[in-house]
Amino acid sequence: MSVAENLGEIIKTIPAHVQLVAISKTKPVEVVLEAYQAGQRVFGENKVQEMVAKQEAMPKDIQWHLVGHLQTNKIKYIIPFVSLIHSVDSQKLLEAIDKEAGKKSRVVDCLLQVHIAQEETKFGFDRNELLTLVNSGALASYSSVRVVGLMGMASFTDSQSQVRSEFRGLQQLFLEMKPIFGNLFTQISMGMSGDYLLAIEEGSTMVRVGSSIFGERNYPV
Ligand SMILES: *Cc1c(COP(=O)(O)O)cnc(C)c1O
């Protein structure tokens, strides 16, 4: 099936309150444009350089989301255009984004990435670190970032029940944090090609789907 056909099939399965972020990492501009021409306007990348290059090459009404780990020295390259950073995995990074966004007089929306998987390698806050951030009072001092929700990646496993329980845990944490973060705190980014339907059942508001739209990637990222 073509990219446009894949996209059409996926959109049919996604309720209106859930946003589809098309993860275009490793795919060339011509291929990503097929999704654009089919109407998709929200794209996600996991590497700064690749996102910058595609942003320059592609139509300017695209909303670009960063979903991969962000190094502080690269923040400045995405600040002018990024519409949401899903992968804020430390207070230090949040502070650095606030600083860079301030320099450009931008306010940048961010999600805090929460470690929900069993694997050791995934980045992110755990519940205690989130509470530490909240209790530090630091959030009130940031004028150029807005924390609009949480993001998580489930374990890479065949166990549906484990994935479901990890998503459920993230939703519970979201509900616990919502009164503290306030009205802007509305998004739960969870679910990828293999598990986005499960994620939606467990309260996802944003799914990040790559290979089901664009096909398998040729190299691991
Ligand atoms: C690559 C990636 C996705 C998309 O994964 P697929 O399985 O191809 O849908 C989603 N989220 C993040 C953070 C990614 O790096």
Short mmCIF file of C-alpha atoms and ligand atoms in Angstrom, two decimals:
data_model
loop_
_atom_site.label_atom_id
_atom_site.label_comp_id
_atom_site.label_asym_id
_atom_site.label_seq_id
_atom_site.Cartn_x
_atom_site.Cartn_y
_atom_site.Cartn_z
CA MET A 1 0.00 0.00 0.00
CA SER A 2 1.07 3.57 -0.60
CA VAL A 3 1.86 6.04 2.17
CA ALA A 4 -1.45 7.80 1.48
CA GLU A 5 -3.35 4.52 1.74
CA ASN A 6 -1.59 3.53 4.96
CA LEU A 7 -2.35 6.92 6.43
CA GLY A 8 -6.00 6.67 5.44
CA GLU A 9 -6.34 3.27 7.09
CA ILE A 10 -4.77 4.49 10.32
CA ILE A 11 -6.81 7.67 10.48
CA LYS A 12 -9.98 5.56 10.30
CA THR A 13 -8.97 3.89 13.56
CA ILE A 14 -8.16 7.06 15.49
CA PRO A 15 -10.91 8.94 17.33
CA ALA A 16 -11.23 12.66 16.74
CA HIS A 17 -9.87 13.65 20.16
CA VAL A 18 -6.58 11.86 19.50
CA GLN A 19 -3.88 13.56 17.45
CA LEU A 20 -1.82 11.54 15.00
CA VAL A 21 1.85 12.46 14.89
CA ALA A 22 3.39 10.91 11.77
CA ILE A 23 6.91 9.82 12.70
CA SER A 24 8.96 10.39 9.57
CA LYS A 25 12.45 9.68 10.90
CA THR A 26 14.89 8.19 8.37
CA LYS A 27 12.37 8.67 5.53
CA PRO A 28 13.33 10.97 2.64
CA VAL A 29 11.46 14.19 1.97
CA GLU A 30 9.73 12.79 -1.16
CA VAL A 31 8.16 10.04 0.93
CA VAL A 32 7.18 12.36 3.77
CA LEU A 33 5.59 14.68 1.21
CA GLU A 34 3.23 11.88 0.20
CA ALA A 35 1.74 12.03 3.69
CA TYR A 36 1.62 15.82 3.50
CA GLN A 37 -0.21 15.68 0.20
CA ALA A 38 -2.69 13.26 1.76
CA GLY A 39 -3.45 15.93 4.36
CA GLN A 40 -1.14 15.12 7.27
CA ARG A 41 0.26 18.25 8.93
CA VAL A 42 1.84 16.99 12.15
CA PHE A 43 5.17 15.19 11.83
CA GLY A 44 7.64 13.90 14.38
CA GLU A 45 11.37 13.34 14.18
CA ASN A 46 13.82 11.98 16.72
CA LYS A 47 17.00 13.74 15.60
CA VAL A 48 17.55 17.48 15.58
CA GLN A 49 19.60 17.66 12.39
CA GLU A 50 17.13 15.60 10.42
CA MET A 51 14.19 17.63 11.67
CA VAL A 52 15.88 20.91 10.78
CA ALA A 53 16.71 19.67 7.28
CA LYS A 54 13.15 18.48 6.63
CA GLN A 55 11.65 21.64 8.08
CA GLU A 56 13.72 23.68 5.62
CA ALA A 57 12.79 21.49 2.68
CA MET A 58 9.09 21.04 3.34
CA PRO A 59 5.99 23.27 3.35
CA LYS A 60 5.82 25.74 6.19
CA ASP A 61 2.38 24.87 7.52
CA ILE A 62 3.73 21.66 9.06
CA GLN A 63 3.84 21.29 12.83
CA TRP A 64 7.12 19.65 13.79
CA HIS A 65 7.34 17.57 16.96
CA LEU A 66 10.59 16.32 18.44
CA VAL A 67 10.19 12.85 19.95
CA GLY A 68 13.82 11.81 20.54
CA HIS A 69 16.38 12.61 23.19
CA LEU A 70 17.49 16.24 23.00
CA GLN A 71 20.98 17.42 23.88
CA THR A 72 21.17 20.89 25.42
CA ASN A 73 23.67 22.14 22.83
CA LYS A 74 21.18 21.38 20.05
CA ILE A 75 18.13 23.11 21.51
CA LYS A 76 18.86 26.35 19.71
CA TYR A 77 18.46 24.78 16.26
CA ILE A 78 14.84 23.79 16.80
CA ILE A 79 13.58 26.69 18.91
CA PRO A 80 12.60 28.87 15.92
CA PHE A 81 10.03 26.39 14.63
CA VAL A 82 9.38 23.40 16.88
CA SER A 83 5.76 23.04 17.90
CA LEU A 84 6.04 20.37 20.63
CA ILE A 85 8.94 18.63 22.34
CA HIS A 86 7.74 15.21 23.58
CA SER A 87 11.02 14.10 25.08
CA VAL A 88 11.92 16.40 27.95
CA ASP A 89 13.57 13.90 30.26
CA SER A 90 15.18 16.05 32.95
CA GLN A 91 14.66 19.28 34.83
CA LYS A 92 18.01 20.47 33.48
CA LEU A 93 16.77 20.09 29.93
CA LEU A 94 13.50 21.87 30.69
CA GLU A 95 15.47 24.78 32.15
CA ALA A 96 17.77 24.91 29.14
CA ILE A 97 14.80 24.95 26.73
CA ASP A 98 13.25 27.77 28.75
CA LYS A 99 16.45 29.76 28.45
CA GLU A 100 16.87 29.24 24.69
CA ALA A 101 13.20 29.89 23.96
CA GLY A 102 13.41 33.08 26.00
CA LYS A 103 16.26 34.34 23.84
CA LYS A 104 14.06 33.99 20.76
CA SER A 105 10.95 35.32 22.52
CA ARG A 106 9.16 32.04 21.94
CA VAL A 107 7.04 29.97 24.27
CA VAL A 108 7.63 26.29 23.57
CA ASP A 109 5.23 23.52 24.54
CA CYS A 110 6.81 20.46 26.12
CA LEU A 111 5.84 17.06 27.42
CA LEU A 112 7.71 15.44 30.27
CA GLN A 113 8.90 12.00 29.25
CA VAL A 114 8.17 9.43 31.91
CA HIS A 115 10.03 6.17 32.25
CA ILE A 116 7.27 3.55 32.11
CA ALA A 117 9.08 0.63 30.47
CA GLN A 118 10.96 -2.12 32.22
CA GLU A 119 14.05 -1.61 30.10
CA GLU A 120 16.83 0.30 31.80
CA THR A 121 17.85 2.27 28.75
CA LYS A 122 14.81 4.45 28.16
CA PHE A 123 15.14 8.06 29.18
CA GLY A 124 12.69 9.85 31.41
CA PHE A 125 11.39 10.93 34.78
CA ASP A 126 10.03 8.50 37.30
CA ARG A 127 7.18 9.45 39.62
CA ASN A 128 9.49 10.65 42.39
CA GLU A 129 11.47 12.85 40.04
CA LEU A 130 8.26 14.39 38.75
CA LEU A 131 7.18 15.14 42.29
CA THR A 132 10.59 16.62 43.06
CA LEU A 133 10.28 18.90 40.04
CA VAL A 134 6.78 19.96 41.02
CA ASN A 135 7.68 20.52 44.66
CA SER A 136 10.80 22.50 43.83
CA GLY A 137 8.57 25.34 42.67
CA ALA A 138 10.83 25.73 39.65
CA LEU A 139 7.99 25.39 37.15
CA ALA A 140 6.60 28.78 38.13
CA SER A 141 9.89 30.41 37.20
CA TYR A 142 9.85 29.22 33.60
CA SER A 143 8.33 31.83 31.34
CA SER A 144 9.23 30.37 27.96
CA VAL A 145 8.20 26.74 28.30
CA ARG A 146 4.79 25.29 29.00
CA VAL A 147 4.45 21.75 30.27
CA VAL A 148 1.34 20.50 28.49
CA GLY A 149 1.43 16.82 29.43
CA LEU A 150 3.35 13.57 29.67
CA MET A 151 4.92 11.17 27.19
CA GLY A 152 5.87 7.54 27.61
CA MET A 153 7.15 4.54 25.69
CA ALA A 154 6.04 1.07 26.69
CA SER A 155 8.36 -1.89 26.97
CA PHE A 156 9.40 -3.63 23.78
CA THR A 157 7.54 -6.84 24.48
CA ASP A 158 4.89 -9.15 23.05
CA SER A 159 2.98 -9.01 26.31
CA GLN A 160 -0.13 -6.93 25.65
CA SER A 161 -1.02 -7.00 29.31
CA GLN A 162 2.32 -5.52 30.30
CA VAL A 163 2.08 -2.77 27.68
CA ARG A 164 -1.46 -2.02 28.77
CA SER A 165 -0.50 -1.76 32.41
CA GLU A 166 2.39 0.57 31.58
CA PHE A 167 0.05 2.83 29.60
CA ARG A 168 -2.48 2.70 32.41
CA GLY A 169 0.21 3.71 34.89
CA LEU A 170 1.10 6.72 32.76
CA GLN A 171 -2.54 7.78 32.57
CA GLN A 172 -2.88 7.49 36.34
CA LEU A 173 0.22 9.60 36.81
CA PHE A 174 -1.20 12.13 34.37
CA LEU A 175 -4.43 12.35 36.38
CA GLU A 176 -2.45 12.73 39.60
CA MET A 177 -0.34 15.55 38.13
CA LYS A 178 -3.12 17.40 36.32
CA PRO A 179 -4.36 19.42 39.32
CA ILE A 180 -0.79 20.51 40.00
CA PHE A 181 0.10 21.52 36.45
CA GLY A 182 -3.26 23.11 35.70
CA ASN A 183 -5.43 23.75 32.65
CA LEU A 184 -2.73 23.55 30.00
CA PHE A 185 -1.85 20.04 31.10
CA THR A 186 -3.96 18.08 28.64
CA GLN A 187 -1.81 15.69 26.60
CA ILE A 188 -0.73 12.08 27.06
CA SER A 189 1.59 11.06 24.24
CA MET A 190 1.64 7.27 24.15
CA GLY A 191 1.31 4.61 21.50
CA MET A 192 3.34 3.72 18.41
CA SER A 193 2.64 1.53 15.36
CA GLY A 194 2.44 -1.69 17.35
CA ASP A 195 0.45 -0.47 20.33
CA TYR A 196 -1.38 2.74 19.52
CA LEU A 197 -4.88 1.20 19.69
CA LEU A 198 -4.11 -0.12 23.17
CA ALA A 199 -2.74 3.28 24.12
CA ILE A 200 -5.92 5.01 22.96
CA GLU A 201 -7.98 2.60 25.08
CA GLU A 202 -5.84 3.63 28.04
CA GLY A 203 -6.31 7.36 27.52
CA SER A 204 -3.72 8.48 24.99
CA THR A 205 -4.42 11.86 23.37
CA MET A 206 -1.48 11.71 20.95
CA VAL A 207 -0.15 8.70 19.09
CA ARG A 208 3.26 8.60 17.40
CA VAL A 209 3.03 6.32 14.39
CA GLY A 210 5.93 5.77 12.02
CA SER A 211 6.42 2.42 10.32
CA SER A 212 2.70 1.71 9.82
CA ILE A 213 2.52 4.85 7.69
CA PHE A 214 5.90 5.00 5.99
CA GLY A 215 6.94 1.34 6.01
CA GLU A 216 9.71 -0.36 7.91
CA ARG A 217 12.84 1.64 8.47
CA ASN A 218 16.01 0.30 6.86
CA TYR A 219 18.25 0.93 9.79
CA PRO A 220 17.72 1.01 13.52
CA VAL A 221 17.52 4.37 15.26
C1 LIG B 1 10.38 5.86 16.04
C2 LIG B 1 9.52 6.35 17.14
C3 LIG B 1 8.12 6.18 17.09
C4 LIG B 1 7.42 5.47 15.94
O1 LIG B 1 7.66 4.10 15.99
P1 LIG B 1 6.90 3.09 14.99
O2 LIG B 1 6.98 1.80 15.70
O3 LIG B 1 7.65 3.12 13.71
O4 LIG B 1 5.51 3.58 14.85
C5 LIG B 1 7.38 6.69 18.12
N1 LIG B 1 7.94 7.34 19.15
C6 LIG B 1 9.27 7.53 19.24
C7 LIG B 1 9.82 8.24 20.41
C8 LIG B 1 10.10 7.03 18.24
O5 LIG B 1 11.42 7.20 18.34
#
